[in-house]
XYZ file of C-alpha atoms in Angstrom:
376
model
C -7.549 7.223 -13.498
C -5.509 7.853 -10.286
C -4.068 5.102 -8.108
C -4.207 6.010 -4.328
C -1.359 4.395 -2.484
C -3.331 3.324 0.371
C -5.897 1.843 -1.621
C -3.121 -1.402 -2.266
C -1.500 -0.987 0.912
C -1.346 -4.185 1.497
C 0.881 -3.636 4.954
C -1.334 -1.739 7.032
C -3.182 -4.497 9.120
C 0.385 -5.434 10.224
C 0.786 -2.044 11.862
C -3.280 -2.645 12.247
C -1.461 -5.750 14.542
C 0.594 -3.615 16.368
C -1.372 -0.736 17.858
C -3.779 -4.417 19.060
C 0.030 -5.744 20.764
C 0.985 -2.683 22.289
C -2.342 -2.713 24.079
C -2.649 -6.101 24.881
C 0.869 -6.415 26.380
C 0.426 -3.195 28.112
C -2.425 -4.836 30.038
C 0.424 -7.479 30.570
C 2.787 -5.209 32.447
C -0.256 -3.922 34.491
C -0.710 -7.107 35.715
C 2.545 -8.427 36.814
C 2.913 -5.396 38.570
C -0.381 -6.116 40.476
C 1.033 -9.836 40.851
C 4.322 -9.223 42.192
C 2.868 -5.913 44.674
C 3.680 -7.116 47.358
C 7.596 -7.569 46.489
C 8.058 -3.940 44.754
C 10.413 -1.935 46.792
C 9.489 1.459 45.221
C 5.919 0.883 44.422
C 5.351 4.808 43.603
C 7.615 4.008 41.307
C 6.016 1.267 39.864
C 2.738 3.511 39.130
C 5.452 6.133 37.459
C 6.791 3.319 35.317
C 3.617 2.126 33.996
C 1.932 5.759 33.652
C 5.247 6.069 31.647
C 4.278 2.819 29.147
C 0.608 4.042 29.240
C 1.367 7.052 27.618
C 3.778 6.422 25.095
C 1.497 3.043 24.500
C -1.132 5.967 23.298
C 1.184 7.866 21.194
C 2.923 5.389 19.200
C -0.641 3.496 18.605
C -1.795 6.860 17.411
C 1.396 7.337 14.947
C 1.228 3.668 14.021
C -2.407 4.797 13.614
C -2.320 7.444 11.089
C -0.082 7.758 7.786
C 2.508 9.900 9.101
C 3.525 7.444 11.594
C 3.591 4.551 8.801
C 5.309 6.879 6.368
C 9.117 6.582 7.484
C 11.200 4.653 10.113
C 11.125 7.393 12.577
C 8.609 7.035 14.423
C 9.568 3.552 14.842
C 13.356 4.674 16.005
C 11.679 7.082 18.469
C 9.640 3.888 19.949
C 12.380 2.091 20.079
C 14.482 5.362 21.987
C 11.490 5.581 24.356
C 10.970 2.226 25.251
C 14.399 0.865 26.117
C 13.966 4.199 28.412
C 11.167 2.618 29.980
C 12.792 -0.500 30.292
C 15.700 1.787 32.212
C 12.825 2.879 34.783
C 12.358 -0.093 36.287
C 14.638 1.174 38.372
C 12.372 3.479 39.632
C 10.762 -0.056 41.673
C 13.437 -2.089 41.947
C 17.460 -1.593 42.400
C 19.713 -3.026 40.223
C 20.920 -5.320 42.346
C 16.930 -7.156 42.879
C 16.873 -6.941 38.649
C 20.197 -8.931 38.948
C 19.382 -11.228 41.190
C 16.093 -12.434 39.435
C 13.692 -9.779 39.767
C 11.329 -9.040 36.596
C 12.082 -6.249 33.898
C 8.202 -4.034 34.838
C 7.909 -3.966 30.727
C 7.758 -7.372 30.128
C 6.590 -8.478 26.646
C 5.653 -4.939 25.793
C 9.334 -4.575 24.956
C 9.153 -5.962 21.495
C 6.792 -3.175 20.294
C 9.946 -1.633 19.122
C 11.304 -4.219 17.277
C 8.266 -5.341 15.555
C 7.900 -1.737 14.337
C 10.932 -1.450 12.723
C 10.182 -5.011 10.971
C 7.098 -3.238 9.164
C 8.835 -0.213 8.116
C 12.243 -1.603 7.731
C 12.046 -5.567 6.514
C 14.153 -7.633 8.338
C 16.634 -4.958 9.001
C 15.636 -2.759 10.796
C 14.021 -6.501 12.730
C 17.321 -7.575 13.963
C 18.116 -4.042 14.111
C 15.418 -3.612 17.058
C 16.267 -7.125 18.636
C 19.394 -6.026 18.477
C 18.825 -3.085 20.514
C 16.163 -4.130 22.805
C 18.270 -7.561 24.080
C 21.264 -5.082 24.192
C 19.112 -2.364 26.674
C 17.391 -6.306 28.901
C 21.413 -7.689 29.178
C 22.334 -4.687 30.774
C 20.002 -4.869 33.388
C 20.107 -8.307 34.450
C 23.441 -8.124 33.851
C 25.723 -10.908 31.605
C 25.474 -13.722 34.704
C 21.885 -13.898 34.291
C 22.998 -14.096 29.952
C 22.130 -17.630 30.006
C 18.233 -16.719 31.167
C 17.245 -14.230 29.366
C 18.565 -16.152 26.149
C 14.639 -17.374 25.104
C 13.853 -13.686 25.438
C 16.424 -12.949 22.891
C 15.749 -15.201 20.125
C 12.455 -14.420 20.232
C 13.015 -11.178 19.763
C 15.154 -12.355 16.596
C 13.437 -14.463 15.187
C 10.178 -12.170 14.954
C 12.324 -9.392 14.091
C 12.978 -11.355 10.757
C 9.828 -13.229 10.313
C 7.646 -10.376 10.357
C 9.813 -7.702 8.719
C 10.391 -10.758 6.048
C 6.231 -10.279 6.019
C 5.845 -7.431 5.345
C 8.637 -6.905 2.775
C 6.724 -9.766 1.206
C 3.759 -7.754 1.307
C 5.331 -4.648 -0.040
C 6.566 -6.317 -3.327
C 2.766 -7.519 -3.847
C 1.853 -4.085 -2.926
C 3.701 -2.302 -5.503
C 3.173 -5.117 -8.447
C -0.995 -4.733 -7.260
C -0.964 -0.687 -8.137
C 0.532 -1.407 -11.206
C -1.520 -3.300 -12.151
C -4.069 -1.270 -11.714
C -2.678 1.347 -13.011
C -2.406 -0.858 -16.309
C -6.228 -1.693 -16.245
C -6.874 1.559 -15.980
C -4.512 3.029 -18.780
C -6.258 -0.083 -20.767
C -9.506 0.869 -20.295
C -8.809 4.313 -20.841
C -6.850 3.429 -24.095
C -10.198 1.250 -25.726
C -12.561 4.471 -25.059
C -10.016 6.748 -26.754
C -9.610 3.798 -29.001
C -13.796 3.687 -29.616
C -13.371 7.614 -30.056
C -10.457 7.823 -32.714
C -12.340 4.642 -35.129
C -15.273 6.278 -35.315
C -13.450 9.713 -36.569
C -10.118 10.159 -37.041
C -9.111 6.912 -38.201
C -12.180 7.174 -40.797
C -11.387 10.672 -42.503
C -8.103 9.121 -42.992
C -9.438 5.920 -45.075
C -11.341 8.284 -46.926
C -8.093 10.562 -47.427
C -6.218 7.700 -48.347
C -9.178 6.489 -51.163
C -10.109 10.185 -52.829
C -6.144 10.715 -52.608
C -5.600 7.267 -54.898
C -8.512 8.123 -56.962
C -7.264 11.949 -58.065
C -3.484 10.902 -58.836
C -0.756 13.431 -59.127
C 0.093 15.216 -55.814
C -3.247 13.716 -53.823
C -1.006 10.423 -54.182
C 1.157 11.788 -51.631
C -1.148 12.838 -49.229
C -2.649 9.168 -49.446
C 1.142 7.881 -48.887
C 0.681 10.390 -45.808
C -2.430 9.308 -44.381
C -2.238 5.642 -44.901
C 0.933 5.761 -42.860
C -0.626 7.932 -39.866
C -3.451 5.164 -40.061
C -1.052 2.799 -38.862
C 0.628 4.530 -36.368
C -2.991 5.189 -34.709
C -4.067 1.365 -34.901
C -0.761 0.070 -33.363
C -0.885 2.898 -30.807
C -4.400 2.638 -30.127
C -3.061 -1.739 -29.531
C 0.015 -0.721 -28.017
C 0.522 -2.659 -24.271
C 1.579 -0.172 -21.522
C 5.161 0.895 -21.697
C 5.333 1.249 -17.742
C 6.327 -2.695 -16.374
C 7.899 -2.325 -12.617
C 9.383 0.318 -10.995
C 11.935 2.023 -12.931
C 11.683 -0.216 -16.226
C 9.481 0.016 -18.869
C 8.583 -2.890 -21.437
C 11.026 -1.572 -24.885
C 8.406 -3.767 -26.957
C 5.429 -1.270 -26.351
C 8.243 1.223 -26.693
C 9.116 0.674 -30.215
C 5.940 -1.159 -31.165
C 4.468 2.733 -32.269
C 7.007 3.474 -34.212
C 5.129 0.712 -37.447
C 4.407 2.582 -40.442
C 3.138 0.915 -43.651
C 6.379 0.968 -44.612
C 8.070 -0.415 -41.326
C 7.145 -3.609 -39.423
C 7.936 -3.510 -36.085
C 7.976 -7.866 -34.921
C 8.269 -7.823 -31.281
C 8.435 -11.447 -28.283
C 5.216 -11.617 -26.780
C 6.702 -11.271 -23.102
C 7.989 -8.369 -22.421
C 11.330 -7.010 -22.752
C 12.367 -5.237 -19.764
C 15.081 -2.035 -19.437
C 15.742 0.759 -17.004
C 13.967 3.844 -18.436
C 16.929 5.868 -19.881
C 18.212 2.537 -21.232
C 15.345 2.214 -23.135
C 14.503 5.897 -24.435
C 18.138 5.751 -25.931
C 17.494 2.539 -27.919
C 14.060 4.091 -28.848
C 15.552 7.128 -30.051
C 18.246 5.406 -32.032
C 15.876 3.100 -33.658
C 13.820 6.197 -34.897
C 16.349 7.539 -36.428
C 17.356 4.294 -38.330
C 14.319 4.106 -40.175
C 14.215 8.254 -39.821
C 17.515 7.638 -42.275
C 15.917 4.295 -44.247
C 13.043 6.857 -45.387
C 15.481 9.765 -46.257
C 18.264 7.798 -48.153
C 17.069 4.039 -49.161
C 14.463 4.551 -51.437
C 11.057 5.816 -52.299
C 9.574 2.474 -52.261
C 12.561 1.245 -49.481
C 10.849 -1.182 -46.489
C 12.365 -1.657 -43.233
C 12.027 -3.944 -40.356
C 12.082 -3.944 -36.591
C 13.212 -6.720 -34.681
C 13.699 -7.566 -30.903
C 15.193 -10.055 -29.891
C 15.930 -10.950 -25.556
C 18.889 -12.689 -25.286
C 18.287 -13.079 -21.217
C 21.116 -10.435 -20.273
C 21.016 -7.888 -23.131
C 18.409 -6.846 -25.783
C 18.975 -7.145 -29.850
C 17.195 -4.834 -32.187
C 17.588 -5.232 -35.346
C 17.036 -3.248 -38.498
C 17.250 -3.555 -41.593
C 15.361 -3.026 -44.846
C 16.246 -3.448 -48.361
C 16.551 0.209 -50.084
C 19.812 0.904 -52.137
C 22.351 0.412 -49.668
C 25.826 1.180 -50.112
C 29.732 -0.249 -50.358
C 32.028 -0.125 -47.313
C 34.465 1.991 -49.541
C 31.386 4.676 -50.651
C 30.663 4.154 -46.037
C 34.863 5.039 -45.136
C 34.707 7.455 -48.074
C 32.108 9.196 -45.682
C 33.410 9.166 -42.571
C 35.824 10.239 -44.172
C 34.754 13.629 -45.092
C 32.176 13.948 -41.970
C 29.587 12.589 -43.659
C 27.875 10.592 -41.270
C 26.270 12.503 -39.009
C 22.698 10.064 -38.306
C 25.908 7.427 -37.819
C 27.621 8.703 -35.546
C 24.732 10.034 -33.871
C 23.376 6.600 -33.319
C 27.069 4.694 -32.566
C 27.212 7.424 -29.963
C 23.715 6.418 -27.841
C 24.413 2.731 -28.602
C 28.046 3.486 -26.587
C 26.769 5.780 -23.994
C 24.571 2.683 -22.395
C 28.144 0.522 -22.928
C 25.907 -1.579 -26.009
C 27.481 -2.765 -29.012
C 26.428 -1.798 -33.128
C 27.446 -3.416 -36.031
C 26.456 -2.145 -39.733
C 26.048 -4.772 -43.078
C 25.068 -2.905 -46.268
C 25.637 -4.221 -49.797
C 24.601 -1.991 -53.112
C 20.975 -2.724 -53.618
C 20.825 -5.144 -51.064
C 20.435 -2.965 -48.316
C 21.789 -2.083 -44.723
C 20.903 -3.540 -41.868
C 22.003 -1.652 -38.236
C 21.964 -4.688 -35.096
C 21.972 -2.727 -31.555
C 22.595 -4.967 -28.552
C 22.696 -3.634 -24.632
C 22.871 -4.932 -21.591
C 19.828 -5.272 -19.072
C 21.669 -3.813 -16.599
């Protein structure tokens, strides 16, 4: 079942709050002009500035209410530029000398809008960037001599940018986890549905083939063995947990459990062992090759065991069998003759991951592979 990104977007309420903030603070700007009307030098300029602020309030509010406006930081950056322009538009109403003498910048708290927008869009870094830009614009209008007077405004801009940015980042991470949980729940429900269908059909047929093959004997025994292996593989697949865990990380245990057969057991810890997707894929391929080697060379009755161990910053996977094994001398001779294709392939995969490979074997004592790779 597909999961819509918007359905789990926990940041949406912040965007709605920003729209409300913009509308309310535009009202404050209008109120500020009305209360200072007698002291404004160029009243027509003040009305033009209010018109610019009003138009941009409508445009930005519509943008932040739509998905295209929230998808990236373009609108927030444009908002920052336009807001700074609206701040400088105060010069249409008041001479610079009056502003530096104490006259108010008519945008008032409305100018904090892009700070919040960048904080919601880009987190704390975006909020900090917006706060610094608005603060510098305010300082350039009021003058360096008025720095102490606007310090409280600068502090409020910085704090609001950092706090809202942190909240947005936290909510976005929570939304990502919620989407993953919904996807995992959907996958589990689908797996249960398929399990019921498979149990009622395919597994019963495989079980019947296994019983009949063993009863008939002869070449049918091999068919029975293959049916038994496929039955185990299907049961393991149906009971395995979802592979995707967190972003580009996957659960190695969930990737290796389907490799279990009647001749191969896979032991995994209860907790997930998370690895980058590429690392997990190469490690699974190496284990698959090792198990294939057991089937081909360890003997008809040989069994194999795969164990996964989480070492904290690394993971250790061992593949052990109780087959015929071999001696170190024969291994060296085979290596010298170039007959270790599978071995070299496995070593190459693990080496490419920056990991290590250890092999222990002896005649009639089986063979054990150990793959150790970093989680990073």
